[in-house]
Amino acid sequence: MAVAARQGRATASPLTSSPVATTTTARPGFLGGWLSRIPLPKWALIAVAVAVAVLLLLFLICIIRCCCCKKKPKKKERVSLHTVGNSTMASLVQPEMEDLERAAEQTGRGKLQYSLEYNFRAQELKVGVKQAAELKAMDSGGTSDPYVIVYLTSDMKKRYETKVYRKTLNPVFNENFAFQVPQAEVPDSTLVMQIYDFNRFAKHDIIGEVRLPLASVNLQHVIEQWSDLVAASKVEEEQLGEICFSLRYVPSTSKLTVLILEAKKLKRMDSHGLSDPFVKVHLILNRKKWKKKKTSVKKNTLSPYFNEAFVFEVPFNQIQNVDVVISVWDHDKVTKNEPIGKLFLGCRATGKQLRHWSDMLSNPRRPLAQWHSLQPPDVVDKALGLKSHLKLPLPHR
């Protein structure tokens, strides 16, 4: 009976213990048992888990950034080019559109062969226009009607032209021209040879030009060479010359002294390449001609020396309303005298002329000399805006 009771407990124990075995083998029970073995509190375990999660997230972000940088290297290079501060490097990487257009204009116009010879005894420059080649076609038929204009910048009034050659891009001119140029003025001159396309019923189109500063040429030997044509430069201002004079004003005596010293590089007015210059000094009061005086005439020179002084009485209360006009003229016995150039000083002047006038007023009794460039007479007359050509009496103080 005792044996039967032990067998009954033996057979009953598995049935009663089966639910317990099922719960101990489940996963939650396993994780809880594993965590229970770690000798840390729950809050510490949560902190460790959060730290691990953050590290994993940062690691993933680093991987993504590295991949993106490897895939887009060109973008980084493009940005770095824009940050280059050196203008030369920037132009090499990406040239400006103006530079590209200018380069396109300068090419494909053809070339010109010419010769130069300077006769030091005769003070004469001989220019030979030989031929041109590969000229740019200006007509609809693919050809041009070229001819050449030759002149010196020191004497733009004297120009030579070759014959016109019809329907050709490779004309042979073989024409020679002579310019009277004093040896002292050679370094200041530039030889200009311009090739035009002749049009019977329209304006002649310029194909290109060659500009040769004579200061850069060794005229001890005869020169014959080819030069590429370039786009013609803008119309240049004619050089009229320079004049040096001194101004002095003494308020206590109301004396204004104008001392004409010298001039240089004057424009050639005569057929032989020289001029007969003299200087006029006008006083303008309230935009009306008031007084004038003039120097003696210097014959056959472009660099005259005068050293002549003129004294005008100008009350101190009128000095702000006075303009001093300096004009250089070419004397001619047969025809009318021609103006070479002008300039004026006063409170209405600008640039160097106004500065010279202001220095005179701020330094009474002290003569101040300065060089000035002559301007076209019509430009000065327009700036003065004269009302009348009548002389006015001296205003009373």
CSV table of C-alpha atoms in Angstrom, one decimal:
chain,number,residue,atom,x,y,z
A,1,MET,CA,0.0,0.0,0.0
A,2,ALA,CA,2.9,2.3,0.7
A,3,VAL,CA,4.4,1.2,-2.6
A,4,ALA,CA,1.1,2.1,-4.4
A,5,ALA,CA,1.1,5.5,-2.7
A,6,ARG,CA,4.6,6.3,-3.9
A,7,GLN,CA,3.8,5.2,-7.4
A,8,GLY,CA,0.7,7.4,-7.4
A,9,ARG,CA,2.8,10.4,-6.3
A,10,ALA,CA,5.3,9.5,-8.9
A,11,THR,CA,2.8,9.4,-11.7
A,12,ALA,CA,1.0,12.5,-10.4
A,13,SER,CA,4.1,14.7,-10.1
A,14,PRO,CA,4.7,15.1,-13.8
A,15,LEU,CA,1.1,16.2,-14.4
A,16,THR,CA,1.3,18.8,-11.6
A,17,SER,CA,4.7,20.0,-12.5
A,18,SER,CA,4.2,20.3,-16.3
A,19,PRO,CA,2.9,23.8,-16.2
A,20,VAL,CA,6.0,24.9,-14.2
A,21,ALA,CA,8.3,23.4,-16.8
A,22,THR,CA,6.5,25.3,-19.6
A,23,THR,CA,7.0,28.6,-17.9
A,24,THR,CA,10.7,28.2,-17.1
A,25,THR,CA,11.6,27.5,-20.8
A,26,ALA,CA,9.8,30.6,-22.2
A,27,ARG,CA,11.9,33.5,-23.6
A,28,PRO,CA,10.8,36.2,-21.2
A,29,GLY,CA,11.7,34.1,-18.3
A,30,PHE,CA,15.2,33.5,-19.9
A,31,LEU,CA,15.8,37.2,-20.5
A,32,GLY,CA,14.7,38.0,-17.0
A,33,GLY,CA,17.0,35.3,-15.6
A,34,TRP,CA,19.9,36.6,-17.7
A,35,LEU,CA,19.4,40.2,-16.6
A,36,SER,CA,19.0,39.1,-13.0
A,37,ARG,CA,22.5,37.8,-13.1
A,38,ILE,CA,24.0,41.3,-13.9
A,39,PRO,CA,24.8,43.0,-10.6
A,40,LEU,CA,23.4,46.4,-11.7
A,41,PRO,CA,20.2,48.3,-10.9
A,42,LYS,CA,17.5,48.7,-13.5
A,43,TRP,CA,18.2,52.5,-14.1
A,44,ALA,CA,21.8,51.7,-14.9
A,45,LEU,CA,20.8,49.1,-17.4
A,46,ILE,CA,18.5,51.6,-19.1
A,47,ALA,CA,21.2,54.2,-19.3
A,48,VAL,CA,23.6,51.8,-20.9
A,49,ALA,CA,21.0,50.8,-23.5
A,50,VAL,CA,20.4,54.5,-24.4
A,51,ALA,CA,24.1,55.2,-24.7
A,52,VAL,CA,24.5,52.2,-27.0
A,53,ALA,CA,21.6,53.4,-29.2
A,54,VAL,CA,23.1,56.9,-29.5
A,55,LEU,CA,26.5,55.5,-30.5
A,56,LEU,CA,24.8,53.3,-33.2
A,57,LEU,CA,22.9,56.3,-34.5
A,58,LEU,CA,26.1,58.4,-34.8
A,59,PHE,CA,27.9,55.6,-36.5
A,60,LEU,CA,25.1,55.4,-39.1
A,61,ILE,CA,25.2,59.1,-39.7
A,62,CYS,CA,29.0,59.1,-40.3
A,63,ILE,CA,28.6,56.3,-42.8
A,64,ILE,CA,25.9,58.2,-44.7
A,65,ARG,CA,28.0,61.4,-44.9
A,66,CYS,CA,31.1,59.6,-46.1
A,67,CYS,CA,29.1,57.9,-48.9
A,68,CYS,CA,27.6,61.2,-50.0
A,69,CYS,CA,31.0,62.9,-50.2
A,70,LYS,CA,32.5,60.2,-52.3
A,71,LYS,CA,29.6,60.3,-54.8
A,72,LYS,CA,29.9,64.1,-55.4
A,73,PRO,CA,33.5,65.2,-55.8
A,74,LYS,CA,32.8,67.5,-58.7
A,75,LYS,CA,30.5,69.7,-56.6
A,76,LYS,CA,33.3,70.4,-54.1
A,77,GLU,CA,35.7,71.3,-56.9
A,78,ARG,CA,33.2,73.7,-58.4
A,79,VAL,CA,32.8,75.5,-55.1
A,80,SER,CA,36.5,75.8,-54.6
A,81,LEU,CA,37.0,77.5,-57.9
A,82,HIS,CA,34.6,80.3,-57.0
A,83,THR,CA,36.6,80.9,-53.8
A,84,VAL,CA,39.8,81.7,-55.7
A,85,GLY,CA,40.7,85.2,-54.9
A,86,ASN,CA,43.5,85.6,-57.5
A,87,SER,CA,42.0,87.3,-60.6
A,88,THR,CA,44.7,85.8,-62.8
A,89,MET,CA,43.8,82.2,-61.7
A,90,ALA,CA,40.1,82.9,-62.1
A,91,SER,CA,40.6,84.1,-65.7
A,92,LEU,CA,42.6,81.0,-66.5
A,93,VAL,CA,39.9,78.7,-65.2
A,94,GLN,CA,36.9,80.6,-66.6
A,95,PRO,CA,37.7,83.5,-69.0
A,96,GLU,CA,35.3,86.5,-69.1
A,97,MET,CA,32.9,86.7,-72.0
A,98,GLU,CA,34.4,90.2,-72.9
A,99,ASP,CA,37.8,88.6,-73.3
A,100,LEU,CA,36.4,85.9,-75.5
A,101,GLU,CA,34.6,88.4,-77.7
A,102,ARG,CA,37.7,90.6,-78.0
A,103,ALA,CA,39.8,87.7,-78.9
A,104,ALA,CA,37.4,86.7,-81.6
A,105,GLU,CA,37.4,90.3,-83.0
A,106,GLN,CA,41.2,90.4,-83.2
A,107,THR,CA,41.6,87.2,-85.2
A,108,GLY,CA,40.8,86.5,-88.9
A,109,ARG,CA,41.3,90.0,-90.3
A,110,GLY,CA,44.4,89.3,-92.3
A,111,LYS,CA,47.9,90.7,-92.3
A,112,LEU,CA,49.9,93.6,-93.9
A,113,GLN,CA,53.4,93.8,-95.2
A,114,TYR,CA,55.1,97.2,-94.9
A,115,SER,CA,58.6,98.9,-94.8
A,116,LEU,CA,60.0,101.8,-92.8
A,117,GLU,CA,63.1,103.9,-93.4
A,118,TYR,CA,64.1,107.1,-91.6
A,119,ASN,CA,66.3,109.7,-93.2
A,120,PHE,CA,68.1,111.5,-90.4
A,121,ARG,CA,69.5,114.2,-92.6
A,122,ALA,CA,66.2,115.1,-94.2
A,123,GLN,CA,64.2,114.4,-91.0
A,124,GLU,CA,61.9,112.3,-93.2
A,125,LEU,CA,60.1,109.0,-92.5
A,126,LYS,CA,59.4,106.8,-95.6
A,127,VAL,CA,56.6,104.3,-95.3
A,128,GLY,CA,56.2,101.6,-97.9
A,129,VAL,CA,52.8,99.8,-98.1
A,130,LYS,CA,53.7,96.5,-99.8
A,131,GLN,CA,50.8,94.0,-99.8
A,132,ALA,CA,48.1,92.4,-97.7
A,133,ALA,CA,47.1,88.8,-97.4
A,134,GLU,CA,44.2,86.7,-96.1
A,135,LEU,CA,42.0,89.7,-95.6
A,136,LYS,CA,38.5,89.4,-94.1
A,137,ALA,CA,35.8,89.2,-96.7
A,138,MET,CA,33.5,92.2,-96.3
A,139,ASP,CA,31.3,91.8,-99.4
A,140,SER,CA,28.4,89.3,-99.9
A,141,GLY,CA,30.4,87.7,-102.7
A,142,GLY,CA,33.2,86.6,-100.3
A,143,THR,CA,35.7,89.2,-101.4
A,144,SER,CA,36.6,92.9,-100.5
A,145,ASP,CA,37.7,96.0,-102.3
A,146,PRO,CA,40.6,97.0,-100.1
A,147,TYR,CA,42.7,100.2,-99.8
A,148,VAL,CA,45.1,101.5,-97.1
A,149,ILE,CA,45.1,104.8,-95.2
A,150,VAL,CA,48.4,105.8,-93.6
A,151,TYR,CA,49.0,108.6,-91.1
A,152,LEU,CA,51.0,109.6,-88.0
A,153,THR,CA,49.2,110.4,-84.7
A,154,SER,CA,51.5,113.4,-84.3
A,155,ASP,CA,50.0,114.9,-87.5
A,156,MET,CA,46.6,113.4,-88.2
A,157,LYS,CA,45.8,116.2,-90.6
A,158,LYS,CA,48.2,114.7,-93.2
A,159,ARG,CA,46.9,111.3,-94.5
A,160,TYR,CA,47.8,109.2,-97.5
A,161,GLU,CA,45.7,106.7,-99.3
A,162,THR,CA,46.6,103.8,-101.7
A,163,LYS,CA,44.6,102.8,-104.7
A,164,VAL,CA,41.5,100.6,-104.4
A,165,TYR,CA,41.9,97.0,-105.6
A,166,ARG,CA,38.7,95.3,-106.6
A,167,LYS,CA,37.4,91.9,-105.5
A,168,THR,CA,40.5,90.6,-103.8
A,169,LEU,CA,41.6,89.4,-100.4
A,170,ASN,CA,45.4,89.5,-101.3
A,171,PRO,CA,46.1,92.9,-102.8
A,172,VAL,CA,49.5,94.1,-103.8
A,173,PHE,CA,49.9,97.8,-103.3
A,174,ASN,CA,53.6,98.7,-103.6
A,175,GLU,CA,53.1,102.4,-102.8
A,176,ASN,CA,55.5,104.7,-100.8
A,177,PHE,CA,54.7,107.7,-98.7
A,178,ALA,CA,56.9,110.3,-96.9
A,179,PHE,CA,56.3,112.2,-93.6
A,180,GLN,CA,58.4,115.1,-92.3
A,181,VAL,CA,59.1,114.2,-88.7
A,182,PRO,CA,61.8,116.0,-86.6
A,183,GLN,CA,64.1,113.4,-84.9
A,184,ALA,CA,63.2,114.8,-81.5
A,185,GLU,CA,59.5,114.1,-82.1
A,186,VAL,CA,59.9,110.5,-83.5
A,187,PRO,CA,59.5,108.8,-80.1
A,188,ASP,CA,56.2,110.5,-79.5
A,189,SER,CA,54.7,109.5,-82.8
A,190,THR,CA,52.7,106.3,-83.8
A,191,LEU,CA,52.4,105.1,-87.3
A,192,VAL,CA,48.8,103.9,-88.2
A,193,MET,CA,48.0,101.9,-91.3
A,194,GLN,CA,44.3,101.1,-91.7
A,195,ILE,CA,42.8,98.8,-94.4
A,196,TYR,CA,39.3,99.7,-95.5
A,197,ASP,CA,36.8,98.0,-97.8
A,198,PHE,CA,35.6,100.4,-100.5
A,199,ASN,CA,31.8,100.8,-101.0
A,200,ARG,CA,30.4,102.9,-103.8
A,201,PHE,CA,27.1,103.8,-102.2
A,202,ALA,CA,27.7,103.3,-98.5
A,203,LYS,CA,30.2,104.1,-95.8
A,204,HIS,CA,33.5,102.4,-96.2
A,205,ASP,CA,34.0,99.5,-93.7
A,206,ILE,CA,37.3,99.2,-91.9
A,207,ILE,CA,38.8,95.7,-92.0
A,208,GLY,CA,41.6,96.2,-89.5
A,209,GLU,CA,44.7,98.2,-88.7
A,210,VAL,CA,48.4,98.1,-87.7
A,211,ARG,CA,49.6,100.5,-85.0
A,212,LEU,CA,53.3,100.9,-84.6
A,213,PRO,CA,54.8,103.2,-81.9
A,214,LEU,CA,58.0,104.6,-83.4
A,215,ALA,CA,59.6,104.6,-80.0
A,216,SER,CA,59.7,100.8,-80.1
A,217,VAL,CA,61.3,100.6,-83.6
A,218,ASN,CA,65.0,100.8,-84.4
A,219,LEU,CA,65.1,103.2,-87.3
A,220,GLN,CA,68.8,102.9,-87.8
A,221,HIS,CA,68.1,100.3,-90.4
A,222,VAL,CA,65.5,99.7,-93.1
A,223,ILE,CA,62.6,97.6,-91.7
A,224,GLU,CA,60.4,95.3,-93.8
A,225,GLN,CA,58.0,93.0,-92.0
A,226,TRP,CA,54.5,91.5,-91.7
A,227,SER,CA,52.0,92.4,-89.0
A,228,ASP,CA,48.6,90.9,-88.2
A,229,LEU,CA,45.7,93.2,-88.5
A,230,VAL,CA,43.7,94.0,-85.3
A,231,ALA,CA,40.3,95.6,-84.7
A,232,ALA,CA,40.5,99.3,-85.2
A,233,SER,CA,40.7,101.3,-81.9
A,234,LYS,CA,38.2,104.0,-81.1
A,235,VAL,CA,38.6,107.4,-82.7
A,236,GLU,CA,41.6,109.0,-81.0
A,237,GLU,CA,41.7,112.6,-79.7
A,238,GLU,CA,44.0,114.7,-81.7
A,239,GLN,CA,47.1,115.9,-79.8
A,240,LEU,CA,47.1,119.7,-79.9
A,241,GLY,CA,50.1,120.3,-77.7
A,242,GLU,CA,50.9,121.6,-74.3
A,243,ILE,CA,51.6,125.1,-72.8
A,244,CYS,CA,53.4,126.2,-69.7
A,245,PHE,CA,52.5,129.5,-68.0
A,246,SER,CA,52.6,131.2,-64.6
A,247,LEU,CA,49.8,132.9,-62.6
A,248,ARG,CA,50.2,135.5,-59.9
A,249,TYR,CA,47.6,137.7,-58.2
A,250,VAL,CA,48.2,140.5,-55.6
A,251,PRO,CA,44.9,141.5,-53.9
A,252,SER,CA,46.3,144.7,-52.4
A,253,THR,CA,47.2,146.1,-55.9
A,254,SER,CA,44.5,144.2,-57.9
A,255,LYS,CA,47.2,143.0,-60.3
A,256,LEU,CA,46.9,139.7,-62.1
A,257,THR,CA,50.1,138.6,-63.9
A,258,VAL,CA,50.0,135.9,-66.6
A,259,LEU,CA,53.5,134.8,-67.7
A,260,ILE,CA,53.6,132.8,-70.9
A,261,LEU,CA,56.7,130.6,-70.7
A,262,GLU,CA,56.8,128.0,-73.5
A,263,ALA,CA,54.8,125.4,-75.5
A,264,LYS,CA,55.7,122.0,-76.9
A,265,LYS,CA,54.4,119.3,-79.2
A,266,LEU,CA,52.1,121.7,-81.0
A,267,LYS,CA,49.9,120.5,-83.8
A,268,ARG,CA,51.4,121.0,-87.3
A,269,MET,CA,49.5,123.6,-89.2
A,270,ASP,CA,51.7,124.4,-92.2
A,271,SER,CA,52.4,122.3,-95.3
A,272,HIS,CA,56.0,121.8,-94.4
A,273,GLY,CA,55.1,120.2,-91.1
A,274,LEU,CA,55.7,123.1,-88.7
A,275,SER,CA,53.8,126.2,-87.4
A,276,ASP,CA,54.2,129.8,-86.6
A,277,PRO,CA,52.7,129.9,-83.1
A,278,PHE,CA,51.7,132.9,-80.9
A,279,VAL,CA,49.6,133.0,-77.8
A,280,LYS,CA,46.5,135.2,-76.9
A,281,VAL,CA,45.4,135.9,-73.4
A,282,HIS,CA,41.8,136.9,-72.9
A,283,LEU,CA,40.0,138.0,-69.8
A,284,ILE,CA,36.3,137.1,-69.6
A,285,LEU,CA,34.1,139.0,-67.1
A,286,ASN,CA,30.6,137.6,-66.4
A,287,ARG,CA,30.8,135.6,-69.6
A,288,LYS,CA,31.7,138.6,-71.8
A,289,LYS,CA,35.0,139.3,-73.4
A,290,TRP,CA,36.8,142.0,-71.5
A,291,LYS,CA,40.5,142.4,-72.2
A,292,LYS,CA,43.1,140.7,-74.4
A,293,LYS,CA,46.9,140.7,-75.1
A,294,LYS,CA,49.1,138.5,-77.3
A,295,THR,CA,52.7,137.3,-77.5
A,296,SER,CA,55.1,137.7,-80.4
A,297,VAL,CA,55.1,135.1,-83.3
A,298,LYS,CA,57.7,132.3,-83.2
A,299,LYS,CA,58.5,131.1,-86.8
A,300,ASN,CA,58.8,127.5,-87.9
A,301,THR,CA,58.6,125.7,-84.6
A,302,LEU,CA,56.4,123.3,-82.7
A,303,SER,CA,58.1,124.0,-79.4
A,304,PRO,CA,58.2,127.8,-79.0
A,305,TYR,CA,59.8,129.7,-76.1
A,306,PHE,CA,58.1,133.0,-75.2
A,307,ASN,CA,58.8,134.2,-71.6
A,308,GLU,CA,56.4,137.1,-72.0
A,309,ALA,CA,54.4,138.6,-69.1
A,310,PHE,CA,51.0,140.4,-69.2
A,311,VAL,CA,49.6,142.3,-66.3
A,312,PHE,CA,45.9,142.9,-65.9
A,313,GLU,CA,44.1,145.0,-63.3
A,314,VAL,CA,41.3,142.9,-61.7
A,315,PRO,CA,39.6,144.2,-58.6
A,316,PHE,CA,39.4,141.8,-55.7
A,317,ASN,CA,35.6,141.9,-55.7
A,318,GLN,CA,35.6,140.7,-59.4
A,319,ILE,CA,38.3,138.0,-59.3
A,320,GLN,CA,35.6,135.3,-58.7
A,321,ASN,CA,33.8,136.3,-61.9
A,322,VAL,CA,36.8,136.4,-64.2
A,323,ASP,CA,37.9,133.6,-66.6
A,324,VAL,CA,41.4,133.6,-68.1
A,325,VAL,CA,41.5,132.1,-71.6
A,326,ILE,CA,44.8,131.0,-73.0
A,327,SER,CA,44.8,130.2,-76.8
A,328,VAL,CA,47.6,129.2,-79.1
A,329,TRP,CA,47.3,130.3,-82.8
A,330,ASP,CA,49.2,129.7,-86.0
A,331,HIS,CA,50.1,132.9,-87.7
A,332,ASP,CA,49.6,133.1,-91.5
A,333,LYS,CA,50.5,136.1,-93.7
A,334,VAL,CA,48.2,135.2,-96.6
A,335,THR,CA,45.2,133.6,-95.0
A,336,LYS,CA,43.4,134.0,-91.7
A,337,ASN,CA,45.2,132.9,-88.5
A,338,GLU,CA,44.0,129.5,-87.3
A,339,PRO,CA,43.6,128.4,-83.6
A,340,ILE,CA,45.6,125.4,-82.6
A,341,GLY,CA,44.1,124.9,-79.1
A,342,LYS,CA,42.6,126.6,-76.1
A,343,LEU,CA,42.0,126.3,-72.4
A,344,PHE,CA,40.6,128.5,-69.7
A,345,LEU,CA,41.0,129.0,-65.9
A,346,GLY,CA,38.7,130.4,-63.3
A,347,CYS,CA,36.1,129.3,-60.8
A,348,ARG,CA,34.0,127.7,-63.6
A,349,ALA,CA,37.0,125.6,-64.8
A,350,THR,CA,37.6,121.9,-63.9
A,351,GLY,CA,40.5,119.5,-63.4
A,352,LYS,CA,44.0,120.9,-63.5
A,353,GLN,CA,42.8,124.4,-64.6
A,354,LEU,CA,40.6,124.8,-61.6
A,355,ARG,CA,43.4,123.5,-59.3
A,356,HIS,CA,45.9,126.0,-60.8
A,357,TRP,CA,43.4,128.8,-60.3
A,358,SER,CA,42.6,127.8,-56.7
A,359,ASP,CA,46.3,127.5,-55.8
A,360,MET,CA,46.9,131.1,-57.2
A,361,LEU,CA,44.1,132.5,-55.0
A,362,SER,CA,45.3,130.7,-51.9
A,363,ASN,CA,48.9,131.8,-52.4
A,364,PRO,CA,48.7,135.6,-53.1
A,365,ARG,CA,51.8,137.4,-54.4
A,366,ARG,CA,53.4,134.1,-55.3
A,367,PRO,CA,53.8,133.1,-59.0
A,368,LEU,CA,52.7,129.5,-59.7
A,369,ALA,CA,53.8,127.8,-63.0
A,370,GLN,CA,52.2,124.6,-64.5
A,371,TRP,CA,51.9,122.7,-67.8
A,372,HIS,CA,48.4,122.3,-69.4
A,373,SER,CA,47.2,120.3,-72.4
A,374,LEU,CA,45.5,122.3,-75.1
A,375,GLN,CA,41.8,121.5,-75.9
A,376,PRO,CA,39.8,121.9,-79.1
A,377,PRO,CA,38.8,125.5,-79.5
A,378,ASP,CA,35.1,124.7,-80.1
A,379,VAL,CA,34.9,122.6,-76.9
A,380,VAL,CA,36.4,125.5,-74.8
A,381,ASP,CA,34.1,128.1,-76.5
A,382,LYS,CA,31.1,126.0,-75.7
A,383,ALA,CA,32.1,125.5,-72.1
A,384,LEU,CA,32.6,129.3,-71.7
A,385,GLY,CA,29.2,130.1,-73.2
A,386,LEU,CA,30.1,133.7,-74.1
A,387,LYS,CA,27.2,136.1,-74.4
A,388,SER,CA,28.9,138.9,-76.4
A,389,HIS,CA,32.1,139.8,-78.1
A,390,LEU,CA,32.1,143.4,-76.9
A,391,LYS,CA,34.8,144.8,-74.6
A,392,LEU,CA,33.7,146.1,-71.2
A,393,PRO,CA,35.1,148.9,-69.2
A,394,LEU,CA,36.9,148.2,-66.0
A,395,PRO,CA,34.4,148.0,-63.2
A,396,HIS,CA,34.9,150.5,-60.4
A,397,ARG,CA,35.6,149.3,-56.9
